[in-house]
Tab-separated table of C-alpha atoms in Angstrom:
chain	number	residue	atom	x	y	z
P	2	MET	CA	-51.412	14.176	37.432
P	3	MET	CA	-48.427	16.318	36.572
P	4	THR	CA	-46.983	15.956	33.072
P	5	GLU	CA	-43.472	17.063	33.993
P	6	LEU	CA	-41.402	14.875	36.375
P	7	ARG	CA	-40.446	16.335	39.740
P	8	SER	CA	-37.087	15.870	41.321
P	9	VAL	CA	-37.140	13.609	44.300
P	10	GLY	CA	-34.806	13.596	47.308
P	11	PHE	CA	-34.378	12.634	50.975
P	12	TRP	CA	-36.321	14.735	53.470
P	13	GLY	CA	-35.138	12.877	56.517
P	14	THR	CA	-33.574	9.638	57.718
P	15	GLY	CA	-33.699	7.413	60.791
P	16	SER	CA	-32.448	4.199	62.136
P	17	TYR	CA	-32.896	1.752	65.029
P	18	LEU	CA	-30.457	-0.979	66.247
P	19	PRO	CA	-31.484	-3.465	68.863
P	20	GLU	CA	-29.605	-3.004	72.181
P	21	ARG	CA	-28.120	-6.404	72.474
P	22	ILE	CA	-24.564	-6.769	71.108
P	23	MET	CA	-23.306	-10.162	69.969
P	24	THR	CA	-19.524	-10.155	69.793
P	25	ASN	CA	-17.327	-12.565	67.721
P	26	LYS	CA	-16.192	-13.941	71.067
P	27	GLU	CA	-19.731	-14.920	71.933
P	28	LEU	CA	-20.109	-16.704	68.547
P	29	GLU	CA	-16.998	-18.840	69.473
P	30	SER	CA	-19.184	-20.429	72.079
P	31	ILE	CA	-21.995	-21.279	69.553
P	32	VAL	CA	-20.142	-22.520	66.433
P	33	ASP	CA	-16.554	-23.583	65.647
P	34	THR	CA	-15.162	-20.144	64.726
P	35	SER	CA	-12.879	-17.535	66.054
P	36	ASP	CA	-12.824	-13.730	66.498
P	37	GLU	CA	-9.610	-13.648	64.410
P	38	TRP	CA	-11.123	-15.724	61.600
P	39	ILE	CA	-14.236	-13.548	61.420
P	40	ARG	CA	-12.354	-10.214	61.557
P	41	THR	CA	-9.843	-11.175	58.830
P	42	ARG	CA	-12.380	-12.815	56.487
P	43	THR	CA	-15.190	-10.339	56.930
P	44	GLY	CA	-14.232	-7.216	58.845
P	45	ILE	CA	-17.059	-7.827	61.308
P	46	HIS	CA	-16.365	-7.249	65.009
P	47	GLU	CA	-19.882	-7.474	66.482
P	48	ARG	CA	-23.576	-7.334	65.468
P	49	ARG	CA	-26.895	-6.457	67.056
P	50	ILE	CA	-29.471	-9.139	67.894
P	51	ALA	CA	-33.172	-8.240	68.274
P	52	ALA	CA	-34.708	-9.017	71.720
P	53	ASP	CA	-37.052	-12.083	71.814
P	54	HIS	CA	-40.156	-9.842	71.692
P	55	GLU	CA	-38.909	-7.785	68.778
P	56	ALA	CA	-39.981	-8.621	65.205
P	57	THR	CA	-39.044	-6.869	62.023
P	58	SER	CA	-42.033	-4.412	62.110
P	59	ASP	CA	-40.932	-3.288	65.609
P	60	LEU	CA	-37.489	-2.315	64.332
P	61	ALA	CA	-39.003	-0.782	61.215
P	62	PHE	CA	-41.531	1.255	63.280
P	63	LYS	CA	-38.757	2.725	65.425
P	64	ALA	CA	-36.574	3.647	62.430
P	65	GLY	CA	-39.621	5.084	60.505
P	66	GLU	CA	-40.654	7.225	63.520
P	67	LYS	CA	-37.183	8.751	63.699
P	68	ALA	CA	-37.173	9.423	59.907
P	69	LEU	CA	-40.568	11.226	60.125
P	70	GLU	CA	-39.353	13.288	63.094
P	71	HIS	CA	-36.169	14.189	61.150
P	72	ALA	CA	-38.158	15.198	58.138
P	73	GLY	CA	-40.446	17.301	60.367
P	74	LEU	CA	-43.516	15.357	59.210
P	75	SER	CA	-46.469	13.667	61.021
P	76	ALA	CA	-47.410	10.165	59.934
P	77	GLU	CA	-50.714	11.469	58.458
P	78	GLU	CA	-48.765	13.360	55.817
P	79	ILE	CA	-47.209	10.145	54.475
P	80	ASP	CA	-48.826	8.799	51.295
P	81	LEU	CA	-46.984	5.455	50.949
P	82	VAL	CA	-45.090	3.172	53.272
P	83	ILE	CA	-42.673	0.657	51.709
P	84	VAL	CA	-40.883	-1.921	53.825
P	85	GLY	CA	-37.971	-3.668	52.172
P	86	SER	CA	-36.737	-6.875	53.855
P	87	CYS	CA	-36.217	-10.635	53.462
P	88	ALA	CA	-37.262	-11.409	57.050
P	89	PHE	CA	-40.812	-10.220	57.408
P	90	ASP	CA	-43.021	-10.511	60.412
P	91	MET	CA	-45.285	-13.123	58.700
P	92	TYR	CA	-46.214	-14.527	55.313
P	93	LEU	CA	-49.131	-12.226	55.367
P	94	PRO	CA	-50.182	-9.443	55.994
P	95	ALA	CA	-47.414	-7.292	54.588
P	96	THR	CA	-45.122	-5.900	57.279
P	97	ALA	CA	-45.563	-2.450	55.681
P	98	CYS	CA	-49.275	-2.502	56.734
P	99	LEU	CA	-48.313	-3.280	60.318
P	100	VAL	CA	-45.716	-0.475	60.382
P	101	ALA	CA	-48.085	2.074	58.765
P	102	GLU	CA	-50.723	1.261	61.361
P	103	ARG	CA	-48.356	1.707	64.240
P	104	LEU	CA	-47.000	4.942	62.931
P	105	GLY	CA	-50.544	6.197	62.475
P	106	ALA	CA	-50.026	6.667	58.734
P	107	LYS	CA	-53.815	6.528	58.171
P	108	LYS	CA	-53.935	7.739	54.532
P	109	ALA	CA	-50.896	5.746	53.408
P	110	ALA	CA	-50.929	2.858	51.001
P	111	ALA	CA	-48.482	0.165	52.143
P	112	PHE	CA	-46.599	-2.778	50.700
P	113	ASP	CA	-43.404	-4.755	51.042
P	114	VAL	CA	-40.525	-5.164	48.636
P	115	GLU	CA	-38.392	-8.322	48.703
P	116	THR	CA	-35.160	-8.100	46.872
P	117	ALA	CA	-33.144	-9.254	49.823
P	118	CYS	CA	-30.137	-6.888	50.588
P	119	THR	CA	-31.108	-4.677	47.700
P	120	SER	CA	-34.607	-4.001	49.017
P	121	PHE	CA	-33.955	-0.529	50.287
P	122	ILE	CA	-32.548	0.570	46.982
P	123	TYR	CA	-35.513	-1.017	45.098
P	124	GLY	CA	-37.874	0.620	47.597
P	125	CYS	CA	-36.389	4.051	47.093
P	126	ALA	CA	-36.495	3.557	43.237
P	127	ILE	CA	-40.225	2.645	43.408
P	128	GLY	CA	-41.144	5.323	45.906
P	129	ALA	CA	-39.330	8.009	43.836
P	130	GLN	CA	-41.504	7.176	40.788
P	131	PHE	CA	-44.686	8.032	42.546
P	132	ILE	CA	-43.283	11.370	43.707
P	133	ALA	CA	-41.647	12.251	40.381
P	134	THR	CA	-45.003	11.832	38.585
P	135	GLY	CA	-46.814	13.864	41.243
P	136	PHE	CA	-49.039	10.880	42.217
P	137	TYR	CA	-47.729	11.071	45.736
P	138	ASN	CA	-45.857	13.713	47.718
P	139	LYS	CA	-44.170	11.812	50.575
P	140	VAL	CA	-43.049	8.261	50.794
P	141	LEU	CA	-41.520	6.467	53.786
P	142	VAL	CA	-39.088	3.770	52.726
P	143	ILE	CA	-37.728	1.412	55.367
P	144	GLY	CA	-35.185	-1.321	55.248
P	145	ALA	CA	-35.639	-3.645	58.228
P	146	GLU	CA	-34.341	-7.124	59.125
P	147	VAL	CA	-34.295	-9.585	61.948
P	148	MET	CA	-31.719	-11.819	60.174
P	149	SER	CA	-31.006	-13.695	63.421
P	150	ARG	CA	-34.388	-15.450	63.052
P	151	ILE	CA	-33.636	-16.828	59.520
P	152	ILE	CA	-29.911	-17.687	59.837
P	153	ASP	CA	-28.728	-21.086	61.062
P	154	PHE	CA	-26.613	-20.796	64.169
P	155	GLN	CA	-25.305	-24.223	63.440
P	156	ASP	CA	-23.826	-22.978	60.117
P	157	ARG	CA	-20.559	-21.193	60.702
P	158	ASN	CA	-20.299	-20.029	57.123
P	159	THR	CA	-23.391	-17.809	57.413
P	160	CYS	CA	-24.263	-17.185	61.098
P	161	VAL	CA	-21.192	-15.026	61.713
P	162	LEU	CA	-22.051	-12.668	58.863
P	163	PHE	CA	-25.475	-11.140	59.681
P	164	GLY	CA	-27.041	-8.778	62.152
P	165	ASP	CA	-30.455	-7.110	62.977
P	166	GLY	CA	-31.434	-3.538	62.426
P	167	ALA	CA	-33.580	-1.019	60.604
P	168	GLY	CA	-33.008	2.177	58.609
P	169	ALA	CA	-35.598	4.494	57.126
P	170	ALA	CA	-35.843	7.505	54.766
P	171	VAL	CA	-38.582	9.870	53.866
P	172	LEU	CA	-38.603	10.750	50.237
P	173	GLY	CA	-40.192	13.927	48.913
P	174	PRO	CA	-39.814	16.634	46.204
P	175	VAL	CA	-36.696	18.679	46.178
P	176	GLU	CA	-35.308	21.540	44.026
P	177	ASN	CA	-35.383	20.735	40.307
P	178	GLY	CA	-32.186	18.915	39.153
P	179	LYS	CA	-31.286	17.764	42.682
P	180	GLY	CA	-32.000	14.673	44.681
P	181	ILE	CA	-31.999	11.241	43.027
P	182	ARG	CA	-30.193	11.829	39.693
P	183	SER	CA	-30.109	8.291	38.434
P	184	ILE	CA	-31.430	4.875	39.288
P	185	TYR	CA	-30.171	1.526	38.117
P	186	LEU	CA	-31.734	-1.820	39.047
P	187	GLY	CA	-30.985	-5.309	37.873
P	188	ALA	CA	-31.826	-8.976	38.535
P	189	ASP	CA	-30.458	-12.297	37.484
P	190	GLY	CA	-32.554	-15.290	38.629
P	191	SER	CA	-29.926	-17.794	37.317
P	192	GLY	CA	-27.942	-16.945	40.566
P	193	GLY	CA	-30.996	-17.685	42.720
P	194	PRO	CA	-29.615	-21.000	44.074
P	195	SER	CA	-26.469	-19.381	45.431
P	196	LEU	CA	-28.289	-17.556	48.212
P	197	LEU	CA	-31.685	-18.801	49.349
P	198	VAL	CA	-33.979	-20.151	52.070
P	199	PRO	CA	-35.097	-23.430	50.544
P	200	ALA	CA	-38.234	-24.250	52.484
P	201	GLY	CA	-41.360	-22.441	53.688
P	202	GLY	CA	-42.744	-21.348	50.352
P	203	THR	CA	-44.899	-23.101	47.761
P	204	ARG	CA	-41.830	-24.925	46.290
P	205	LEU	CA	-41.086	-26.688	49.390
P	206	PRO	CA	-43.624	-26.049	52.183
P	207	HIS	CA	-42.586	-26.573	55.756
P	208	SER	CA	-42.693	-30.182	56.995
P	209	LEU	CA	-40.949	-32.159	59.700
P	210	SER	CA	-38.380	-33.171	57.101
P	211	THR	CA	-37.562	-29.613	56.090
P	212	LEU	CA	-37.173	-28.641	59.705
P	213	GLU	CA	-34.888	-31.536	60.442
P	214	LYS	CA	-32.744	-30.601	57.367
P	215	ARG	CA	-32.797	-27.004	58.590
P	216	GLU	CA	-34.055	-25.876	55.142
P	217	HIS	CA	-35.980	-22.984	56.818
P	218	PHE	CA	-32.680	-21.082	57.274
P	219	VAL	CA	-30.528	-19.108	54.835
P	220	ARG	CA	-28.052	-21.046	52.696
P	221	MET	CA	-25.240	-19.470	50.831
P	222	ASN	CA	-22.586	-20.537	48.320
P	223	GLY	CA	-20.054	-17.994	49.658
P	224	SER	CA	-17.547	-17.946	46.836
P	225	GLU	CA	-20.150	-17.540	44.087
P	226	VAL	CA	-21.870	-14.697	45.976
P	227	TYR	CA	-18.474	-13.119	46.677
P	228	LYS	CA	-17.558	-13.159	42.959
P	229	PHE	CA	-20.918	-11.738	42.018
P	230	ALA	CA	-20.724	-9.038	44.693
P	231	VAL	CA	-17.289	-7.768	43.719
P	232	LYS	CA	-18.222	-7.587	40.083
P	233	VAL	CA	-21.646	-6.074	40.419
P	234	MET	CA	-20.710	-3.394	43.023
P	235	GLY	CA	-18.256	-1.748	40.523
P	236	ASP	CA	-20.571	-2.243	37.565
P	237	ALA	CA	-23.714	-0.887	39.260
P	238	ALA	CA	-21.794	2.193	40.566
P	239	LEU	CA	-20.415	2.967	37.113
P	240	GLU	CA	-23.773	2.463	35.503
P	241	ALA	CA	-25.517	4.921	37.905
P	242	LEU	CA	-22.616	7.419	37.422
P	243	ASP	CA	-22.976	7.171	33.734
P	244	ARG	CA	-26.769	7.650	33.852
P	245	ALA	CA	-26.301	10.704	36.171
P	246	GLY	CA	-23.585	12.148	33.905
P	247	TRP	CA	-21.138	12.124	36.779
P	248	LYS	CA	-17.522	11.045	36.908
P	249	ARG	CA	-16.150	8.887	39.603
P	250	GLU	CA	-14.227	11.748	41.183
P	251	ASP	CA	-17.581	13.506	41.677
P	252	ILE	CA	-18.536	11.039	44.364
P	253	ASP	CA	-18.383	12.674	47.885
P	254	PHE	CA	-19.881	9.565	49.708
P	255	PHE	CA	-19.846	6.063	48.552
P	256	ILE	CA	-22.392	3.938	50.616
P	257	PRO	CA	-22.084	0.332	49.584
P	258	HIS	CA	-24.089	-2.588	50.875
P	259	GLN	CA	-22.199	-3.910	53.936
P	260	ALA	CA	-21.673	-7.646	53.337
P	261	ASN	CA	-17.964	-8.075	53.744
P	262	GLN	CA	-15.119	-5.599	54.225
P	263	ARG	CA	-13.109	-7.388	51.529
P	264	ILE	CA	-15.898	-6.928	48.955
P	265	ILE	CA	-15.944	-3.222	49.850
P	266	ASP	CA	-12.189	-2.909	49.607
P	267	SER	CA	-11.935	-4.744	46.395
P	268	SER	CA	-14.708	-2.799	44.588
P	269	VAL	CA	-13.526	0.577	46.039
P	270	LYS	CA	-10.034	-0.210	44.660
P	271	LYS	CA	-11.453	-0.942	41.269
P	272	LEU	CA	-13.484	2.191	41.314
P	273	LYS	CA	-10.568	4.216	42.531
P	274	ILE	CA	-12.596	5.936	45.201
P	275	PRO	CA	-10.536	7.126	48.333
P	276	MET	CA	-11.401	5.052	51.365
P	277	GLU	CA	-12.243	8.162	53.396
P	278	ARG	CA	-15.295	8.711	51.120
P	279	VAL	CA	-16.593	5.241	51.836
P	280	GLU	CA	-19.217	4.777	54.691
P	281	VAL	CA	-18.629	1.547	56.659
P	282	ASN	CA	-20.692	0.215	59.555
P	283	LEU	CA	-20.155	-3.481	58.952
P	284	ASN	CA	-17.622	-3.808	61.724
P	285	ARG	CA	-20.285	-2.800	64.285
P	286	TYR	CA	-23.377	-4.278	62.764
P	287	GLY	CA	-22.456	-7.023	60.382
P	288	ASN	CA	-24.598	-7.542	57.265
P	289	MET	CA	-28.066	-6.192	58.011
P	290	SER	CA	-29.295	-6.981	54.537
P	291	ALA	CA	-31.875	-4.310	53.498
P	292	ALA	CA	-31.002	-2.188	56.667
P	293	SER	CA	-27.341	-1.772	56.017
P	294	ILE	CA	-27.463	1.044	53.442
P	295	PRO	CA	-30.181	3.210	55.246
P	296	VAL	CA	-28.487	2.838	58.616
P	297	ALA	CA	-25.139	3.872	57.101
P	298	LEU	CA	-26.869	6.865	55.387
P	299	ASP	CA	-28.654	7.931	58.577
P	300	GLU	CA	-25.487	7.809	60.666
P	301	ALA	CA	-23.588	9.833	58.138
P	302	VAL	CA	-26.443	12.439	57.806
P	303	ARG	CA	-26.864	12.838	61.518
P	304	ALA	CA	-23.083	13.032	62.181
P	305	GLY	CA	-23.063	16.005	59.767
P	306	ARG	CA	-20.792	14.243	57.310
P	307	ILE	CA	-23.296	14.529	54.530
P	308	ARG	CA	-24.260	18.055	53.656
P	309	GLU	CA	-26.321	19.895	51.104
P	310	GLY	CA	-24.729	19.669	47.646
P	311	ASP	CA	-22.853	16.407	48.374
P	312	ARG	CA	-22.941	13.758	45.750
P	313	LEU	CA	-23.797	10.247	47.069
P	314	MET	CA	-23.491	6.805	45.403
P	315	LEU	CA	-25.569	4.087	47.070
P	316	VAL	CA	-25.016	0.504	45.816
P	317	GLY	CA	-26.780	-2.604	46.939
P	318	PHE	CA	-26.639	-6.267	45.922
P	319	GLY	CA	-28.232	-9.407	47.305
P	320	ALA	CA	-30.135	-12.633	46.844
P	321	GLY	CA	-32.124	-12.961	43.650
P	322	LEU	CA	-29.555	-12.198	42.466
P	323	THR	CA	-30.488	-8.561	42.551
P	324	TRP	CA	-28.549	-5.302	42.503
P	325	GLY	CA	-29.232	-1.622	42.297
P	326	SER	CA	-27.649	1.825	42.622
P	327	LEU	CA	-28.711	5.418	43.171
P	328	ALA	CA	-26.813	8.657	42.437
P	329	VAL	CA	-28.157	11.262	44.836
P	330	HIS	CA	-27.366	14.939	44.943
P	331	TRP	CA	-28.199	15.823	48.579
P	332	ALA	CA	-30.640	18.624	48.782
P	333	LYS	CA	-32.953	20.386	51.105
P	334	PRO	CA	-36.738	19.450	51.159
P	335	GLN	CA	-38.882	21.565	48.914
P	336	LYS	CA	-41.916	22.274	51.099
X	21	MET	CA	3.758	-20.373	25.862
X	22	SER	CA	3.757	-21.808	29.381
X	23	ALA	CA	6.634	-19.477	30.395
X	24	ASN	CA	4.597	-16.569	29.142
X	25	ILE	CA	1.517	-17.655	31.088
X	26	PHE	CA	3.587	-18.306	34.185
X	27	GLU	CA	4.937	-14.663	34.073
X	28	LYS	CA	1.467	-13.239	33.806
X	29	VAL	CA	0.144	-15.466	36.594
X	30	LYS	CA	3.058	-14.619	38.745
X	31	ALA	CA	2.448	-10.869	38.311
X	32	ILE	CA	-1.223	-11.349	39.267
X	33	VAL	CA	-0.359	-13.427	42.327
X	34	VAL	CA	2.264	-10.846	43.480
X	35	GLU	CA	-0.247	-8.016	43.017
X	36	GLN	CA	-3.257	-9.801	44.607
X	37	LEU	CA	-1.546	-11.431	47.488
X	38	GLY	CA	1.215	-8.828	48.189
X	39	VAL	CA	3.966	-11.438	48.146
X	40	ASP	CA	7.542	-11.263	46.755
X	41	GLU	CA	8.268	-12.388	43.259
X	42	GLU	CA	11.067	-14.707	44.440
X	43	ASP	CA	8.487	-16.707	46.502
X	44	VAL	CA	6.439	-17.603	43.454
X	45	ASN	CA	7.437	-20.559	41.251
X	46	MET	CA	5.575	-23.374	39.487
X	47	GLU	CA	5.548	-25.630	42.570
X	48	THR	CA	4.288	-22.870	45.024
X	49	SER	CA	0.807	-23.606	46.472
X	50	PHE	CA	-1.618	-20.931	47.392
X	51	GLU	CA	-1.458	-22.235	50.916
X	52	ASP	CA	2.307	-21.665	50.926
X	53	LEU	CA	1.518	-18.015	50.244
X	54	ASN	CA	-0.958	-17.821	53.078
X	55	ALA	CA	-3.898	-17.287	50.704
X	56	ASP	CA	-7.323	-17.895	52.424
X	57	SER	CA	-10.351	-18.926	50.619
X	58	LEU	CA	-11.478	-15.409	49.711
X	59	ASP	CA	-7.934	-14.590	48.417
X	60	VAL	CA	-8.257	-17.588	46.105
X	61	VAL	CA	-11.664	-16.429	44.881
X	62	GLU	CA	-10.238	-12.977	44.073
X	63	LEU	CA	-7.165	-14.590	42.383
X	64	VAL	CA	-9.497	-16.737	40.276
X	65	MET	CA	-11.460	-13.640	39.303
X	66	ALA	CA	-8.241	-11.752	38.267
X	67	LEU	CA	-7.060	-14.743	36.197
X	68	GLU	CA	-10.397	-14.984	34.476
X	69	GLU	CA	-10.156	-11.363	33.573
X	70	GLU	CA	-6.513	-11.440	32.451
X	71	PHE	CA	-6.889	-14.580	30.224
X	72	ASP	CA	-10.475	-14.058	29.236
X	73	ILE	CA	-11.642	-17.507	30.467
X	74	GLU	CA	-14.333	-18.761	32.792
X	75	ILE	CA	-13.101	-20.952	35.665
X	76	PRO	CA	-16.131	-22.718	37.242
X	77	ASP	CA	-16.132	-23.394	40.959
X	78	GLU	CA	-15.619	-27.125	40.691
X	79	ASP	CA	-12.467	-26.558	38.579
X	80	ALA	CA	-11.171	-23.702	40.818
X	81	GLU	CA	-11.319	-26.012	43.845
X	82	LYS	CA	-8.822	-28.414	42.128
X	83	ILE	CA	-6.202	-25.762	41.451
X	84	LYS	CA	-3.898	-25.679	44.419
X	85	THR	CA	-0.617	-24.556	43.001
X	86	ILE	CA	0.725	-21.977	40.507
X	87	GLY	CA	1.738	-24.687	38.162
X	88	GLN	CA	-1.766	-26.160	38.150
X	89	ALA	CA	-3.132	-22.728	37.379
X	90	VAL	CA	-0.719	-22.246	34.495
X	91	GLU	CA	-1.610	-25.688	33.203
X	92	TYR	CA	-5.396	-24.999	33.454
X	93	ILE	CA	-5.110	-21.759	31.609
X	94	LYS	CA	-3.017	-23.346	28.816
X	95	GLU	CA	-5.626	-25.975	28.345
X	96	ASN	CA	-8.652	-23.731	28.459
X	97	GLN	CA	-7.454	-20.555	26.711
């Protein structure tokens, strides 16, 4: 065990989006909605939908494989696999075990993290601790979701919002003073009822009645979640900035959770961050919950927009309610 | 008192919804100003901040006009 904490950063990123595109127009034939309504209220134009044979671990595996390749590592070099999601393959085993096995990460420990849309941020925060202490060297964190299986396509207030996808990142040691400079996590269970899947757990096990009432699908109080999101996005970003000793003008890239364009606009305006520094993929993918942030990160990294020395602010929020933010000074792997 | 609250509410509505001052009076409804449900949520948040009050969802749903908003703030401030 090392006594001094090591700096932890991102060695590589990867993402996978299912091929099938579902447009707003297609949703018009499923629920009473319109392309115009969805665009103006949410900013979403289309989303991806997993194929019938694809489960969350399939998406997670593909994103994880790309992240490993990007980091120049083989699966055997990974010490820990964390999958963040709210739509796992099964109740048990943990999806992370299935993904580790498929990747061939034979010496890795594996577990899932469930803080809904904040799961990737929580996953990175957890993984970073193991590396900082020297307990582990490389951790694969994946945010993966097949939201289309847990949303109600009879509920126009929720089914238009979500999409399927997976994003991954390999965490490892970086030059001292670089990498993840601050972490802020939070939770408030009093807001639990505003975004939930009521049935299927020990509180309300599945039954014919819960199926008939469609209680096995996501339910959301939109206005409450909206208020929470706008407030917490600004607060979480400012807290992580403060902890890192950065000022808001230091942020080169702001990567917010992608729930609604108007939440992003409103919080960015409050934070006074120029829109060109904000990564947005919501228009193409909808809200992919735990996958939204890592997919946005991977796209920006691979497009060459994020370079060594850039300062990133990642902010997530979701059911729980939960929230979390990371201030990251982008740095090269220290091999 | 009411006049003062009205001026503050008007300023927030003009800023949040991007409408002209002349179009906002006590009788104006949020619907008249083409505010959708999310605009109203943001407006409520801005009013809560400005007047340091909490407007629960069930109360917010009943507020349809500028006058009703001014009245609500007066009673709850």
